[in-house]
Amino acid sequence: MQPHNPYRNAEYGKKIIDAIYAETTQNWRILDVCGGQAHAIAKYNIEELLPKKIEIIHGPGCPVCVTPKDTIDTAIELALTRNTIVLSFGDMMRVPGSQQDLLTAKSKGGDVRVIYSPLDAIKTAQENPTKEVVLFAIGFETTAPIHAQVIWVAHQQCIKNLSLLTALFAVPPILEHLLKLPEFKIDGILAAGHVCAIMGIGEYQRLAQDYHIPFTVTGFEPIDILLGIYMNIKQLEAGKCTVENPYQRIAPNSGNAKAMEVLNEVFEVATQAWRGLGEVSNTGFKLRDKYKYFDALHRFNTINHKTTMHEQCIAGEIMKGVATPKDCPFFGNKCMPEWPIGASMVSSEGVCAAYYKYRT
Ligand code: SF4
């Protein structure tokens, strides 16, 4: 028998839903930032339980989904044409590049290995001194510190055959970019709790003031989501725009100082390409000059992929809140988890995959 989980308590959930109904008098559009939140909302059918006046919009929060094809193509080329071992998280293996994915590259003889922790890269590099080990570093502020830790250790231990191919994204700056777009019409934001667990809530406090929008730090259980929506609606109805954090059991307001220290030691903020949104300044992380030796693009400097393939996927419009997966003509027919066109259908955190699994 499973232990009781208070964050899935149906009775408590019903009380919060009743409170949301009592509080809501106007139409509100609430953004969930993260794929994990979108997944939970679809899994627990939360949109159906809310007043019709509340619309949930899904944001850019799945790192696999926003990794550009160019970067995937580069990983594939490294696996197939160089003396490399490419290490990747499992959910990246089936994400389509412009011609193929990493799983196909592996079937063609490329040495592509799935890792469970980026720290595995250290051991792999030590055990394979005649090969170049390339760690495909994907993620938000949540995984950037552990990738930074890998490079810091490699630097300390003079491990020369390890490099990073990075697609590391910064969440608050991309939210600010979206908030400036005229078509991005959002009233309140459910900030992703795991990102706040690392970086705290300071950047959101500025965004809340500058863009007059309330934030609620939200976890991934149904009670977390409902409570986040309730507190956000309460602020909206009262005309407030602050950051509230009911997820302090995991995400203290101050974040994780040690994780931020290693992140800032190894990486600096840089322009980053987002699949579906294009290049956006100051929305990613790149290695500082001191650690540039570990940059795979720098080490294998002949690589310069530029994707020219016709883009069929409307994931970018979904991230801007102007479309839902069901607006996509390929959803559920040409694009399914078994045959994905866009990354949002591949990753388990992708909003299209969540819609397909729970809402078709
Ligand atoms: S259904 Fe497929 S093609 Fe359409 S937006 Fe989602 S991932 Fe892209």
PDB file of N, CA, C and O and ligand atoms in Angstrom, residues 311-316 318 324-332 334-336 339-346 351-353, ligand 1:
ATOM      1  N   GLU A 311      10.065  24.112 -41.194  1.00  0.00           N
ATOM      2  CA  GLU A 311       9.598  23.869 -39.827  1.00  0.00           C
ATOM      3  C   GLU A 311       8.083  23.690 -39.831  1.00  0.00           C
ATOM      4  O   GLU A 311       7.338  24.609 -40.120  1.00  0.00           O
ATOM      5  N   GLN A 312       7.616  22.463 -39.509  1.00  0.00           N
ATOM      6  CA  GLN A 312       6.178  22.199 -39.518  1.00  0.00           C
ATOM      7  C   GLN A 312       5.542  22.392 -38.153  1.00  0.00           C
ATOM      8  O   GLN A 312       4.337  22.545 -38.041  1.00  0.00           O
ATOM      9  N   CYS A 313       6.369  22.352 -37.140  1.00  0.00           N
ATOM     10  CA  CYS A 313       5.879  22.297 -35.770  1.00  0.00           C
ATOM     11  C   CYS A 313       5.498  23.705 -35.278  1.00  0.00           C
ATOM     12  O   CYS A 313       6.226  24.664 -35.511  1.00  0.00           O
ATOM     13  N   ILE A 314       4.368  23.830 -34.575  1.00  0.00           N
ATOM     14  CA  ILE A 314       3.956  25.145 -34.053  1.00  0.00           C
ATOM     15  C   ILE A 314       4.258  25.274 -32.553  1.00  0.00           C
ATOM     16  O   ILE A 314       3.639  26.067 -31.856  1.00  0.00           O
ATOM     17  N   ALA A 315       5.235  24.483 -32.087  1.00  0.00           N
ATOM     18  CA  ALA A 315       5.543  24.514 -30.650  1.00  0.00           C
ATOM     19  C   ALA A 315       5.892  25.930 -30.180  1.00  0.00           C
ATOM     20  O   ALA A 315       5.595  26.300 -29.039  1.00  0.00           O
ATOM     21  N   GLY A 316       6.528  26.717 -31.041  1.00  0.00           N
ATOM     22  CA  GLY A 316       6.866  28.095 -30.667  1.00  0.00           C
ATOM     23  C   GLY A 316       5.623  28.913 -30.370  1.00  0.00           C
ATOM     24  O   GLY A 316       5.580  29.697 -29.409  1.00  0.00           O
ATOM     25  N   ILE A 318       2.798  27.669 -29.370  1.00  0.00           N
ATOM     26  CA  ILE A 318       2.244  27.132 -28.114  1.00  0.00           C
ATOM     27  C   ILE A 318       2.956  27.769 -26.928  1.00  0.00           C
ATOM     28  O   ILE A 318       2.327  28.182 -25.950  1.00  0.00           O
ATOM     29  N   THR A 324      -2.654  26.032 -28.834  1.00  0.00           N
ATOM     30  CA  THR A 324      -2.536  24.836 -27.994  1.00  0.00           C
ATOM     31  C   THR A 324      -2.159  23.675 -28.917  1.00  0.00           C
ATOM     32  O   THR A 324      -2.279  23.783 -30.147  1.00  0.00           O
ATOM     33  N   PRO A 325      -1.719  22.557 -28.366  1.00  0.00           N
ATOM     34  CA  PRO A 325      -1.367  21.423 -29.237  1.00  0.00           C
ATOM     35  C   PRO A 325      -2.505  21.041 -30.190  1.00  0.00           C
ATOM     36  O   PRO A 325      -2.260  20.645 -31.333  1.00  0.00           O
ATOM     37  N   LYS A 326      -3.741  21.205 -29.732  1.00  0.00           N
ATOM     38  CA  LYS A 326      -4.862  20.787 -30.585  1.00  0.00           C
ATOM     39  C   LYS A 326      -5.056  21.728 -31.774  1.00  0.00           C
ATOM     40  O   LYS A 326      -5.821  21.426 -32.696  1.00  0.00           O
ATOM     41  N   ASP A 327      -4.391  22.884 -31.768  1.00  0.00           N
ATOM     42  CA  ASP A 327      -4.425  23.766 -32.938  1.00  0.00           C
ATOM     43  C   ASP A 327      -3.464  23.299 -34.028  1.00  0.00           C
ATOM     44  O   ASP A 327      -3.501  23.806 -35.151  1.00  0.00           O
ATOM     45  N   CYS A 328      -2.586  22.369 -33.674  1.00  0.00           N
ATOM     46  CA  CYS A 328      -1.583  21.916 -34.647  1.00  0.00           C
ATOM     47  C   CYS A 328      -2.213  20.876 -35.572  1.00  0.00           C
ATOM     48  O   CYS A 328      -2.774  19.891 -35.097  1.00  0.00           O
ATOM     49  N   PRO A 329      -2.115  21.062 -36.903  1.00  0.00           N
ATOM     50  CA  PRO A 329      -2.749  20.097 -37.828  1.00  0.00           C
ATOM     51  C   PRO A 329      -2.137  18.709 -37.759  1.00  0.00           C
ATOM     52  O   PRO A 329      -2.729  17.743 -38.226  1.00  0.00           O
ATOM     53  N   PHE A 330      -0.949  18.585 -37.176  1.00  0.00           N
ATOM     54  CA  PHE A 330      -0.279  17.285 -37.121  1.00  0.00           C
ATOM     55  C   PHE A 330      -0.556  16.534 -35.827  1.00  0.00           C
ATOM     56  O   PHE A 330      -0.229  15.357 -35.702  1.00  0.00           O
ATOM     57  N   PHE A 331      -1.170  17.240 -34.851  1.00  0.00           N
ATOM     58  CA  PHE A 331      -1.372  16.640 -33.520  1.00  0.00           C
ATOM     59  C   PHE A 331      -2.257  15.391 -33.606  1.00  0.00           C
ATOM     60  O   PHE A 331      -3.381  15.437 -34.118  1.00  0.00           O
ATOM     61  N   GLY A 332      -1.716  14.283 -33.128  1.00  0.00           N
ATOM     62  CA  GLY A 332      -2.512  13.051 -33.029  1.00  0.00           C
ATOM     63  C   GLY A 332      -2.702  12.312 -34.332  1.00  0.00           C
ATOM     64  O   GLY A 332      -3.304  11.244 -34.344  1.00  0.00           O
ATOM     65  N   LYS A 334      -0.253  12.945 -37.791  1.00  0.00           N
ATOM     66  CA  LYS A 334       1.129  12.760 -38.257  1.00  0.00           C
ATOM     67  C   LYS A 334       2.141  12.866 -37.125  1.00  0.00           C
ATOM     68  O   LYS A 334       3.270  12.417 -37.257  1.00  0.00           O
ATOM     69  N   CYS A 335       1.751  13.517 -36.035  1.00  0.00           N
ATOM     70  CA  CYS A 335       2.682  13.690 -34.911  1.00  0.00           C
ATOM     71  C   CYS A 335       2.126  12.989 -33.679  1.00  0.00           C
ATOM     72  O   CYS A 335       1.103  13.399 -33.121  1.00  0.00           O
ATOM     73  N   MET A 336       2.789  11.912 -33.296  1.00  0.00           N
ATOM     74  CA  MET A 336       2.422  11.134 -32.113  1.00  0.00           C
ATOM     75  C   MET A 336       3.705  10.731 -31.392  1.00  0.00           C
ATOM     76  O   MET A 336       4.784  10.811 -31.997  1.00  0.00           O
ATOM     77  N   TRP A 339       5.834   8.615 -33.484  1.00  0.00           N
ATOM     78  CA  TRP A 339       6.402   9.258 -34.680  1.00  0.00           C
ATOM     79  C   TRP A 339       6.340  10.771 -34.490  1.00  0.00           C
ATOM     80  O   TRP A 339       5.515  11.459 -35.097  1.00  0.00           O
ATOM     81  N   PRO A 340       7.180  11.310 -33.642  1.00  0.00           N
ATOM     82  CA  PRO A 340       7.098  12.748 -33.353  1.00  0.00           C
ATOM     83  C   PRO A 340       7.650  13.604 -34.492  1.00  0.00           C
ATOM     84  O   PRO A 340       8.641  13.241 -35.119  1.00  0.00           O
ATOM     85  N   ILE A 341       6.994  14.715 -34.736  1.00  0.00           N
ATOM     86  CA  ILE A 341       7.552  15.720 -35.650  1.00  0.00           C
ATOM     87  C   ILE A 341       8.357  16.728 -34.840  1.00  0.00           C
ATOM     88  O   ILE A 341       9.471  17.084 -35.189  1.00  0.00           O
ATOM     89  N   GLY A 342       7.774  17.196 -33.764  1.00  0.00           N
ATOM     90  CA  GLY A 342       8.444  18.195 -32.931  1.00  0.00           C
ATOM     91  C   GLY A 342       8.827  17.616 -31.584  1.00  0.00           C
ATOM     92  O   GLY A 342       8.283  16.600 -31.132  1.00  0.00           O
ATOM     93  N   ALA A 343       9.770  18.313 -30.930  1.00  0.00           N
ATOM     94  CA  ALA A 343      10.292  17.803 -29.662  1.00  0.00           C
ATOM     95  C   ALA A 343       9.232  17.777 -28.567  1.00  0.00           C
ATOM     96  O   ALA A 343       9.301  16.967 -27.649  1.00  0.00           O
ATOM     97  N   SER A 344       8.219  18.664 -28.665  1.00  0.00           N
ATOM     98  CA  SER A 344       7.193  18.700 -27.614  1.00  0.00           C
ATOM     99  C   SER A 344       6.390  17.410 -27.544  1.00  0.00           C
ATOM    100  O   SER A 344       5.665  17.170 -26.591  1.00  0.00           O
ATOM    101  N   MET A 345       6.498  16.573 -28.596  1.00  0.00           N
ATOM    102  CA  MET A 345       5.791  15.290 -28.597  1.00  0.00           C
ATOM    103  C   MET A 345       6.704  14.155 -28.136  1.00  0.00           C
ATOM    104  O   MET A 345       6.231  13.069 -27.815  1.00  0.00           O
ATOM    105  N   VAL A 346       8.002  14.408 -28.083  1.00  0.00           N
ATOM    106  CA  VAL A 346       8.940  13.346 -27.733  1.00  0.00           C
ATOM    107  C   VAL A 346       9.126  13.241 -26.236  1.00  0.00           C
ATOM    108  O   VAL A 346       9.003  12.170 -25.637  1.00  0.00           O
ATOM    109  N   VAL A 351       4.529  19.454 -23.747  1.00  0.00           N
ATOM    110  CA  VAL A 351       3.101  19.718 -23.583  1.00  0.00           C
ATOM    111  C   VAL A 351       2.264  18.928 -24.592  1.00  0.00           C
ATOM    112  O   VAL A 351       1.168  18.465 -24.272  1.00  0.00           O
ATOM    113  N   CYS A 352       2.787  18.724 -25.815  1.00  0.00           N
ATOM    114  CA  CYS A 352       2.019  17.945 -26.800  1.00  0.00           C
ATOM    115  C   CYS A 352       1.894  16.491 -26.354  1.00  0.00           C
ATOM    116  O   CYS A 352       0.839  15.873 -26.504  1.00  0.00           O
ATOM    117  N   ALA A 353       2.985  15.950 -25.780  1.00  0.00           N
ATOM    118  CA  ALA A 353       2.931  14.567 -25.277  1.00  0.00           C
ATOM    119  C   ALA A 353       1.936  14.457 -24.124  1.00  0.00           C
ATOM    120  O   ALA A 353       1.196  13.470 -24.014  1.00  0.00           O
TER     121      ALA A 353
HETATM  122  S1  SF4 B   1       1.789  18.165 -32.257  1.00  0.00           S
HETATM  123 FE1  SF4 B   1       3.883  17.765 -32.988  1.00  0.00          FE
HETATM  124  S2  SF4 B   1       4.171  19.117 -34.757  1.00  0.00           S
HETATM  125 FE2  SF4 B   1       2.393  19.867 -33.591  1.00  0.00          FE
HETATM  126  S3  SF4 B   1       3.209  21.410 -32.185  1.00  0.00           S
HETATM  127 FE3  SF4 B   1       3.202  19.471 -31.067  1.00  0.00          FE
HETATM  128  S4  SF4 B   1       5.243  18.587 -31.429  1.00  0.00           S
HETATM  129 FE4  SF4 B   1       4.958  20.204 -32.950  1.00  0.00          FE
END
